[in-house]
Amino acid sequence: MQSKSEAIDELRSGALLLIVTLILVLIATITVLIYSALEPELLTPFLHMPQLSLYNFGDILAITFTGAILAIPGYWNFREGFKTLANLGYIGANLFFISLGLIISAEIIAYFSLMVISMLSSATSAHRVFLGSLIAALIGLMLLIISNTLVGIGFFKVGDSYSRSMTKSGGILMIVGAMLTFLIPLIAAVIFLIGLILIYVDLGQAPLT
């Protein structure tokens, strides 16, 4: 059984890993968006120019894989820390791995389906597989939102239990960021990032009592 200080160290390490992850993913995403804005033809809808959409989808897949590789150890740290300190956070961290597996699997299937569509526009079955994979990715994203919401609640409960206002505020910002993911994803990621920074700073101060 972990001690309280060891659990806090796990949470703080996880927060640092996710801070780095989010910064890198935001930079990559903004770079892709800027490049797409400079090359308007890359924004052509899927069904009209599938070869261009395949290029964009490859960027999305690369960003997802990079973020996943960096985020996995961070959420594992959350899982280990919350195991001692907050049950909801522990559930949320475990749910992350399920959602991530579903999202990545769906994106890989969608990417290869899109390759077939780009070569054979009449491939009806490939269109169906592509649409099905997008639905699966959407379900995975919904699970990810639930996961991040539970992790945010976990941090709020830790802050509340140990009278740490910045950790409570960070947890609230994580919840807000998770809730806004569908509506304004980039702004939601920034809000989530600010919450993580507050938590990282606060948990690094005097030991919790």
PDB file of C-alpha atoms in Angstrom:
ATOM      1  CA  MET A   1       0.000   0.000   0.000  1.00  0.00           C
ATOM      2  CA  GLN A   2       1.355   3.397  -1.000  1.00  0.00           C
ATOM      3  CA  SER A   3       1.930   6.119   1.535  1.00  0.00           C
ATOM      4  CA  LYS A   4       0.152   9.436   1.068  1.00  0.00           C
ATOM      5  CA  SER A   5       3.374  11.197   0.069  1.00  0.00           C
ATOM      6  CA  GLU A   6       4.148   8.520  -2.537  1.00  0.00           C
ATOM      7  CA  ALA A   7       0.631   8.879  -3.966  1.00  0.00           C
ATOM      8  CA  ILE A   8       1.064  12.661  -4.204  1.00  0.00           C
ATOM      9  CA  ASP A   9       4.393  12.173  -5.994  1.00  0.00           C
ATOM     10  CA  GLU A  10       2.642   9.894  -8.500  1.00  0.00           C
ATOM     11  CA  LEU A  11      -0.059  12.506  -9.151  1.00  0.00           C
ATOM     12  CA  ARG A  12       2.497  15.291  -9.542  1.00  0.00           C
ATOM     13  CA  SER A  13       4.620  13.227 -11.938  1.00  0.00           C
ATOM     14  CA  GLY A  14       1.515  12.424 -13.984  1.00  0.00           C
ATOM     15  CA  ALA A  15       0.546  16.090 -14.117  1.00  0.00           C
ATOM     16  CA  LEU A  16       4.030  17.037 -15.390  1.00  0.00           C
ATOM     17  CA  LEU A  17       3.937  14.380 -18.113  1.00  0.00           C
ATOM     18  CA  LEU A  18       0.518  15.560 -19.281  1.00  0.00           C
ATOM     19  CA  ILE A  19       1.622  19.211 -19.237  1.00  0.00           C
ATOM     20  CA  VAL A  20       4.463  18.338 -21.621  1.00  0.00           C
ATOM     21  CA  THR A  21       2.124  16.169 -23.711  1.00  0.00           C
ATOM     22  CA  LEU A  22      -0.532  18.859 -24.086  1.00  0.00           C
ATOM     23  CA  ILE A  23       1.995  21.549 -24.985  1.00  0.00           C
ATOM     24  CA  LEU A  24       3.498  19.355 -27.727  1.00  0.00           C
ATOM     25  CA  VAL A  25       0.092  18.277 -29.048  1.00  0.00           C
ATOM     26  CA  LEU A  26      -1.160  21.883 -29.090  1.00  0.00           C
ATOM     27  CA  ILE A  27       1.930  23.033 -30.986  1.00  0.00           C
ATOM     28  CA  ALA A  28       1.531  20.203 -33.517  1.00  0.00           C
ATOM     29  CA  THR A  29      -2.204  20.838 -33.952  1.00  0.00           C
ATOM     30  CA  ILE A  30      -1.798  24.589 -34.402  1.00  0.00           C
ATOM     31  CA  THR A  31       1.015  23.992 -36.900  1.00  0.00           C
ATOM     32  CA  VAL A  32      -1.209  21.680 -38.966  1.00  0.00           C
ATOM     33  CA  LEU A  33      -4.079  24.191 -38.857  1.00  0.00           C
ATOM     34  CA  ILE A  34      -1.826  27.051 -39.951  1.00  0.00           C
ATOM     35  CA  TYR A  35      -0.387  24.974 -42.780  1.00  0.00           C
ATOM     36  CA  SER A  36      -3.898  23.984 -43.887  1.00  0.00           C
ATOM     37  CA  ALA A  37      -4.957  27.640 -43.836  1.00  0.00           C
ATOM     38  CA  LEU A  38      -1.998  28.522 -46.069  1.00  0.00           C
ATOM     39  CA  GLU A  39      -2.937  25.651 -48.392  1.00  0.00           C
ATOM     40  CA  PRO A  40      -6.760  25.970 -48.700  1.00  0.00           C
ATOM     41  CA  GLU A  41      -7.064  23.022 -51.054  1.00  0.00           C
ATOM     42  CA  LEU A  42      -6.061  20.726 -48.188  1.00  0.00           C
ATOM     43  CA  LEU A  43      -9.365  21.552 -46.500  1.00  0.00           C
ATOM     44  CA  THR A  44     -11.410  20.060 -49.370  1.00  0.00           C
ATOM     45  CA  PRO A  45     -14.188  17.782 -48.024  1.00  0.00           C
ATOM     46  CA  PHE A  46     -13.526  14.044 -47.890  1.00  0.00           C
ATOM     47  CA  LEU A  47     -15.874  12.883 -50.602  1.00  0.00           C
ATOM     48  CA  HIS A  48     -14.660  15.362 -53.219  1.00  0.00           C
ATOM     49  CA  MET A  49     -10.885  14.879 -52.992  1.00  0.00           C
ATOM     50  CA  PRO A  50     -10.119  11.795 -50.861  1.00  0.00           C
ATOM     51  CA  GLN A  51      -6.380  11.915 -51.668  1.00  0.00           C
ATOM     52  CA  LEU A  52      -6.096  15.253 -49.877  1.00  0.00           C
ATOM     53  CA  SER A  53      -8.255  14.198 -46.952  1.00  0.00           C
ATOM     54  CA  LEU A  54      -5.997  11.145 -46.603  1.00  0.00           C
ATOM     55  CA  TYR A  55      -3.070  13.537 -46.135  1.00  0.00           C
ATOM     56  CA  ASN A  56      -4.944  15.444 -43.411  1.00  0.00           C
ATOM     57  CA  PHE A  57      -6.082  12.244 -41.736  1.00  0.00           C
ATOM     58  CA  GLY A  58      -2.467  11.089 -41.607  1.00  0.00           C
ATOM     59  CA  ASP A  59      -1.615  14.259 -39.667  1.00  0.00           C
ATOM     60  CA  ILE A  60      -4.444  13.594 -37.217  1.00  0.00           C
ATOM     61  CA  LEU A  61      -3.279  10.008 -36.761  1.00  0.00           C
ATOM     62  CA  ALA A  62       0.328  11.103 -36.168  1.00  0.00           C
ATOM     63  CA  ILE A  63      -0.728  13.673 -33.556  1.00  0.00           C
ATOM     64  CA  THR A  64      -2.945  11.105 -31.812  1.00  0.00           C
ATOM     65  CA  PHE A  65      -0.163   8.504 -31.664  1.00  0.00           C
ATOM     66  CA  THR A  66       2.372  11.030 -30.380  1.00  0.00           C
ATOM     67  CA  GLY A  67      -0.034  12.278 -27.716  1.00  0.00           C
ATOM     68  CA  ALA A  68      -0.947   8.725 -26.728  1.00  0.00           C
ATOM     69  CA  ILE A  69       2.652   7.586 -26.281  1.00  0.00           C
ATOM     70  CA  LEU A  70       3.381  10.577 -24.052  1.00  0.00           C
ATOM     71  CA  ALA A  71       0.072  10.481 -22.157  1.00  0.00           C
ATOM     72  CA  ILE A  72       0.055   6.784 -21.242  1.00  0.00           C
ATOM     73  CA  PRO A  73       2.712   7.017 -18.476  1.00  0.00           C
ATOM     74  CA  GLY A  74       1.044  10.183 -17.157  1.00  0.00           C
ATOM     75  CA  TYR A  75      -2.336   8.505 -16.748  1.00  0.00           C
ATOM     76  CA  TRP A  76      -0.618   5.457 -15.274  1.00  0.00           C
ATOM     77  CA  ASN A  77       0.844   7.752 -12.615  1.00  0.00           C
ATOM     78  CA  PHE A  78      -2.658   9.144 -12.004  1.00  0.00           C
ATOM     79  CA  ARG A  79      -3.991   5.616 -11.668  1.00  0.00           C
ATOM     80  CA  GLU A  80      -1.387   4.703  -9.060  1.00  0.00           C
ATOM     81  CA  GLY A  81      -1.794   7.963  -7.114  1.00  0.00           C
ATOM     82  CA  PHE A  82      -5.580   7.953  -7.091  1.00  0.00           C
ATOM     83  CA  LYS A  83      -5.620   4.317  -5.981  1.00  0.00           C
ATOM     84  CA  THR A  84      -4.730   5.636  -2.530  1.00  0.00           C
ATOM     85  CA  LEU A  85      -6.353   9.091  -2.567  1.00  0.00           C
ATOM     86  CA  ALA A  86      -9.526   9.201  -4.697  1.00  0.00           C
ATOM     87  CA  ASN A  87     -11.640   6.367  -6.104  1.00  0.00           C
ATOM     88  CA  LEU A  88     -13.290   8.424  -8.852  1.00  0.00           C
ATOM     89  CA  GLY A  89      -9.914   9.580 -10.133  1.00  0.00           C
ATOM     90  CA  TYR A  90      -8.737   5.966 -10.168  1.00  0.00           C
ATOM     91  CA  ILE A  91     -11.775   4.927 -12.230  1.00  0.00           C
ATOM     92  CA  GLY A  92     -11.216   7.857 -14.593  1.00  0.00           C
ATOM     93  CA  ALA A  93      -7.548   6.979 -15.117  1.00  0.00           C
ATOM     94  CA  ASN A  94      -8.464   3.357 -15.923  1.00  0.00           C
ATOM     95  CA  LEU A  95     -11.184   4.500 -18.321  1.00  0.00           C
ATOM     96  CA  PHE A  96      -8.570   6.558 -20.192  1.00  0.00           C
ATOM     97  CA  PHE A  97      -6.815   3.393 -21.390  1.00  0.00           C
ATOM     98  CA  ILE A  98     -10.082   1.934 -22.711  1.00  0.00           C
ATOM     99  CA  SER A  99     -10.986   5.157 -24.537  1.00  0.00           C
ATOM    100  CA  LEU A 100      -7.499   5.548 -25.986  1.00  0.00           C
ATOM    101  CA  GLY A 101      -7.466   1.995 -27.326  1.00  0.00           C
ATOM    102  CA  LEU A 102     -10.842   2.542 -28.992  1.00  0.00           C
ATOM    103  CA  ILE A 103      -9.848   5.901 -30.518  1.00  0.00           C
ATOM    104  CA  ILE A 104      -6.522   4.686 -31.923  1.00  0.00           C
ATOM    105  CA  SER A 105      -8.023   1.458 -33.314  1.00  0.00           C
ATOM    106  CA  ALA A 106     -10.844   3.414 -34.958  1.00  0.00           C
ATOM    107  CA  GLU A 107      -8.452   5.963 -36.480  1.00  0.00           C
ATOM    108  CA  ILE A 108      -6.200   3.244 -37.919  1.00  0.00           C
ATOM    109  CA  ILE A 109      -9.197   1.486 -39.495  1.00  0.00           C
ATOM    110  CA  ALA A 110     -10.518   4.816 -40.805  1.00  0.00           C
ATOM    111  CA  TYR A 111      -7.133   5.688 -42.308  1.00  0.00           C
ATOM    112  CA  PHE A 112      -6.828   2.432 -44.249  1.00  0.00           C
ATOM    113  CA  SER A 113     -10.481   2.618 -45.312  1.00  0.00           C
ATOM    114  CA  LEU A 114      -9.788   6.089 -46.657  1.00  0.00           C
ATOM    115  CA  MET A 115      -6.814   4.713 -48.584  1.00  0.00           C
ATOM    116  CA  VAL A 116      -9.115   2.219 -50.290  1.00  0.00           C
ATOM    117  CA  ILE A 117     -11.685   4.944 -50.997  1.00  0.00           C
ATOM    118  CA  SER A 118      -9.003   7.192 -52.518  1.00  0.00           C
ATOM    119  CA  MET A 119      -8.009   4.392 -54.917  1.00  0.00           C
ATOM    120  CA  LEU A 120     -11.473   2.936 -55.572  1.00  0.00           C
ATOM    121  CA  SER A 121     -14.162   5.591 -55.195  1.00  0.00           C
ATOM    122  CA  SER A 122     -16.863   2.954 -55.796  1.00  0.00           C
ATOM    123  CA  ALA A 123     -15.756   0.822 -52.830  1.00  0.00           C
ATOM    124  CA  THR A 124     -19.061   0.906 -50.941  1.00  0.00           C
ATOM    125  CA  SER A 125     -17.915  -1.449 -48.184  1.00  0.00           C
ATOM    126  CA  ALA A 126     -14.874   0.765 -47.523  1.00  0.00           C
ATOM    127  CA  HIS A 127     -17.195   3.760 -47.122  1.00  0.00           C
ATOM    128  CA  ARG A 128     -19.246   1.824 -44.569  1.00  0.00           C
ATOM    129  CA  VAL A 129     -16.149   0.724 -42.657  1.00  0.00           C
ATOM    130  CA  PHE A 130     -14.892   4.315 -42.681  1.00  0.00           C
ATOM    131  CA  LEU A 131     -18.164   5.674 -41.291  1.00  0.00           C
ATOM    132  CA  GLY A 132     -18.298   2.891 -38.700  1.00  0.00           C
ATOM    133  CA  SER A 133     -14.777   3.659 -37.553  1.00  0.00           C
ATOM    134  CA  LEU A 134     -15.664   7.342 -37.184  1.00  0.00           C
ATOM    135  CA  ILE A 135     -18.609   6.375 -34.965  1.00  0.00           C
ATOM    136  CA  ALA A 136     -16.274   4.176 -32.886  1.00  0.00           C
ATOM    137  CA  ALA A 137     -13.807   7.072 -32.580  1.00  0.00           C
ATOM    138  CA  LEU A 138     -16.657   9.319 -31.453  1.00  0.00           C
ATOM    139  CA  ILE A 139     -17.630   6.819 -28.744  1.00  0.00           C
ATOM    140  CA  GLY A 140     -13.983   6.656 -27.698  1.00  0.00           C
ATOM    141  CA  LEU A 141     -13.863  10.442 -27.474  1.00  0.00           C
ATOM    142  CA  MET A 142     -16.976  10.460 -25.283  1.00  0.00           C
ATOM    143  CA  LEU A 143     -15.324   7.920 -22.974  1.00  0.00           C
ATOM    144  CA  LEU A 144     -12.205  10.102 -22.901  1.00  0.00           C
ATOM    145  CA  ILE A 145     -14.293  13.099 -21.853  1.00  0.00           C
ATOM    146  CA  ILE A 146     -15.839  11.046 -19.041  1.00  0.00           C
ATOM    147  CA  SER A 147     -12.366   9.831 -18.063  1.00  0.00           C
ATOM    148  CA  ASN A 148     -10.923  13.347 -17.866  1.00  0.00           C
ATOM    149  CA  THR A 149     -13.978  14.577 -15.980  1.00  0.00           C
ATOM    150  CA  LEU A 150     -13.533  11.853 -13.347  1.00  0.00           C
ATOM    151  CA  VAL A 151      -9.799  12.622 -13.089  1.00  0.00           C
ATOM    152  CA  GLY A 152     -10.669  16.289 -12.568  1.00  0.00           C
ATOM    153  CA  ILE A 153     -13.151  15.335  -9.855  1.00  0.00           C
ATOM    154  CA  GLY A 154     -10.435  13.185  -8.287  1.00  0.00           C
ATOM    155  CA  PHE A 155      -8.082  16.164  -8.080  1.00  0.00           C
ATOM    156  CA  PHE A 156     -10.877  18.345  -6.714  1.00  0.00           C
ATOM    157  CA  LYS A 157     -11.509  15.799  -3.953  1.00  0.00           C
ATOM    158  CA  VAL A 158      -7.782  15.620  -3.138  1.00  0.00           C
ATOM    159  CA  GLY A 159      -7.644  19.421  -2.909  1.00  0.00           C
ATOM    160  CA  ASP A 160     -10.790  19.495  -0.801  1.00  0.00           C
ATOM    161  CA  SER A 161      -9.568  16.775   1.559  1.00  0.00           C
ATOM    162  CA  TYR A 162      -6.225  18.463   2.198  1.00  0.00           C
ATOM    163  CA  SER A 163      -7.296  22.133   1.998  1.00  0.00           C
ATOM    164  CA  ARG A 164      -5.388  22.863  -1.206  1.00  0.00           C
ATOM    165  CA  SER A 165      -7.288  25.584  -3.068  1.00  0.00           C
ATOM    166  CA  MET A 166      -5.060  25.520  -6.173  1.00  0.00           C
ATOM    167  CA  THR A 167      -5.515  21.763  -6.543  1.00  0.00           C
ATOM    168  CA  LYS A 168      -9.287  22.208  -6.200  1.00  0.00           C
ATOM    169  CA  SER A 169      -9.218  24.998  -8.805  1.00  0.00           C
ATOM    170  CA  GLY A 170      -7.067  22.854 -11.081  1.00  0.00           C
ATOM    171  CA  GLY A 171      -9.542  20.000 -10.780  1.00  0.00           C
ATOM    172  CA  ILE A 172     -12.418  22.326 -11.678  1.00  0.00           C
ATOM    173  CA  LEU A 173     -10.535  23.612 -14.732  1.00  0.00           C
ATOM    174  CA  MET A 174      -9.872  20.031 -15.825  1.00  0.00           C
ATOM    175  CA  ILE A 175     -13.588  19.259 -15.548  1.00  0.00           C
ATOM    176  CA  VAL A 176     -14.504  22.393 -17.535  1.00  0.00           C
ATOM    177  CA  GLY A 177     -11.874  21.578 -20.173  1.00  0.00           C
ATOM    178  CA  ALA A 178     -13.191  18.032 -20.519  1.00  0.00           C
ATOM    179  CA  MET A 179     -16.791  19.256 -20.860  1.00  0.00           C
ATOM    180  CA  LEU A 180     -15.837  21.733 -23.619  1.00  0.00           C
ATOM    181  CA  THR A 181     -13.889  19.204 -25.700  1.00  0.00           C
ATOM    182  CA  PHE A 182     -16.639  18.754 -28.303  1.00  0.00           C
ATOM    183  CA  LEU A 183     -17.474  22.459 -28.614  1.00  0.00           C
ATOM    184  CA  ILE A 184     -14.088  24.218 -28.615  1.00  0.00           C
ATOM    185  CA  PRO A 185     -11.357  21.560 -28.499  1.00  0.00           C
ATOM    186  CA  LEU A 186      -8.310  23.838 -28.645  1.00  0.00           C
ATOM    187  CA  ILE A 187      -9.588  26.194 -25.950  1.00  0.00           C
ATOM    188  CA  ALA A 188     -10.688  23.167 -23.908  1.00  0.00           C
ATOM    189  CA  ALA A 189      -7.144  21.752 -24.120  1.00  0.00           C
ATOM    190  CA  VAL A 190      -5.685  25.084 -22.933  1.00  0.00           C
ATOM    191  CA  ILE A 191      -8.107  25.183 -19.967  1.00  0.00           C
ATOM    192  CA  PHE A 192      -7.206  21.579 -19.125  1.00  0.00           C
ATOM    193  CA  LEU A 193      -3.513  22.483 -19.366  1.00  0.00           C
ATOM    194  CA  ILE A 194      -3.885  25.431 -16.980  1.00  0.00           C
ATOM    195  CA  GLY A 195      -5.626  23.122 -14.497  1.00  0.00           C
ATOM    196  CA  LEU A 196      -2.724  20.665 -14.673  1.00  0.00           C
ATOM    197  CA  ILE A 197      -0.181  23.447 -14.126  1.00  0.00           C
ATOM    198  CA  LEU A 198      -2.023  24.653 -11.017  1.00  0.00           C
ATOM    199  CA  ILE A 199      -2.108  21.108  -9.662  1.00  0.00           C
ATOM    200  CA  TYR A 200       1.569  20.487 -10.400  1.00  0.00           C
ATOM    201  CA  VAL A 201       2.634  23.701  -8.659  1.00  0.00           C
ATOM    202  CA  ASP A 202       0.338  23.182  -5.662  1.00  0.00           C
ATOM    203  CA  LEU A 203       1.284  19.561  -5.020  1.00  0.00           C
ATOM    204  CA  GLY A 204       4.955  20.517  -5.065  1.00  0.00           C
ATOM    205  CA  GLN A 205       4.600  22.848  -2.103  1.00  0.00           C
ATOM    206  CA  ALA A 206       4.597  21.892   1.591  1.00  0.00           C
ATOM    207  CA  PRO A 207       3.577  18.265   2.315  1.00  0.00           C
ATOM    208  CA  LEU A 208      -0.143  17.645   2.588  1.00  0.00           C
ATOM    209  CA  THR A 209      -1.554  17.292   6.076  1.00  0.00           C
TER     210      THR A 209
END
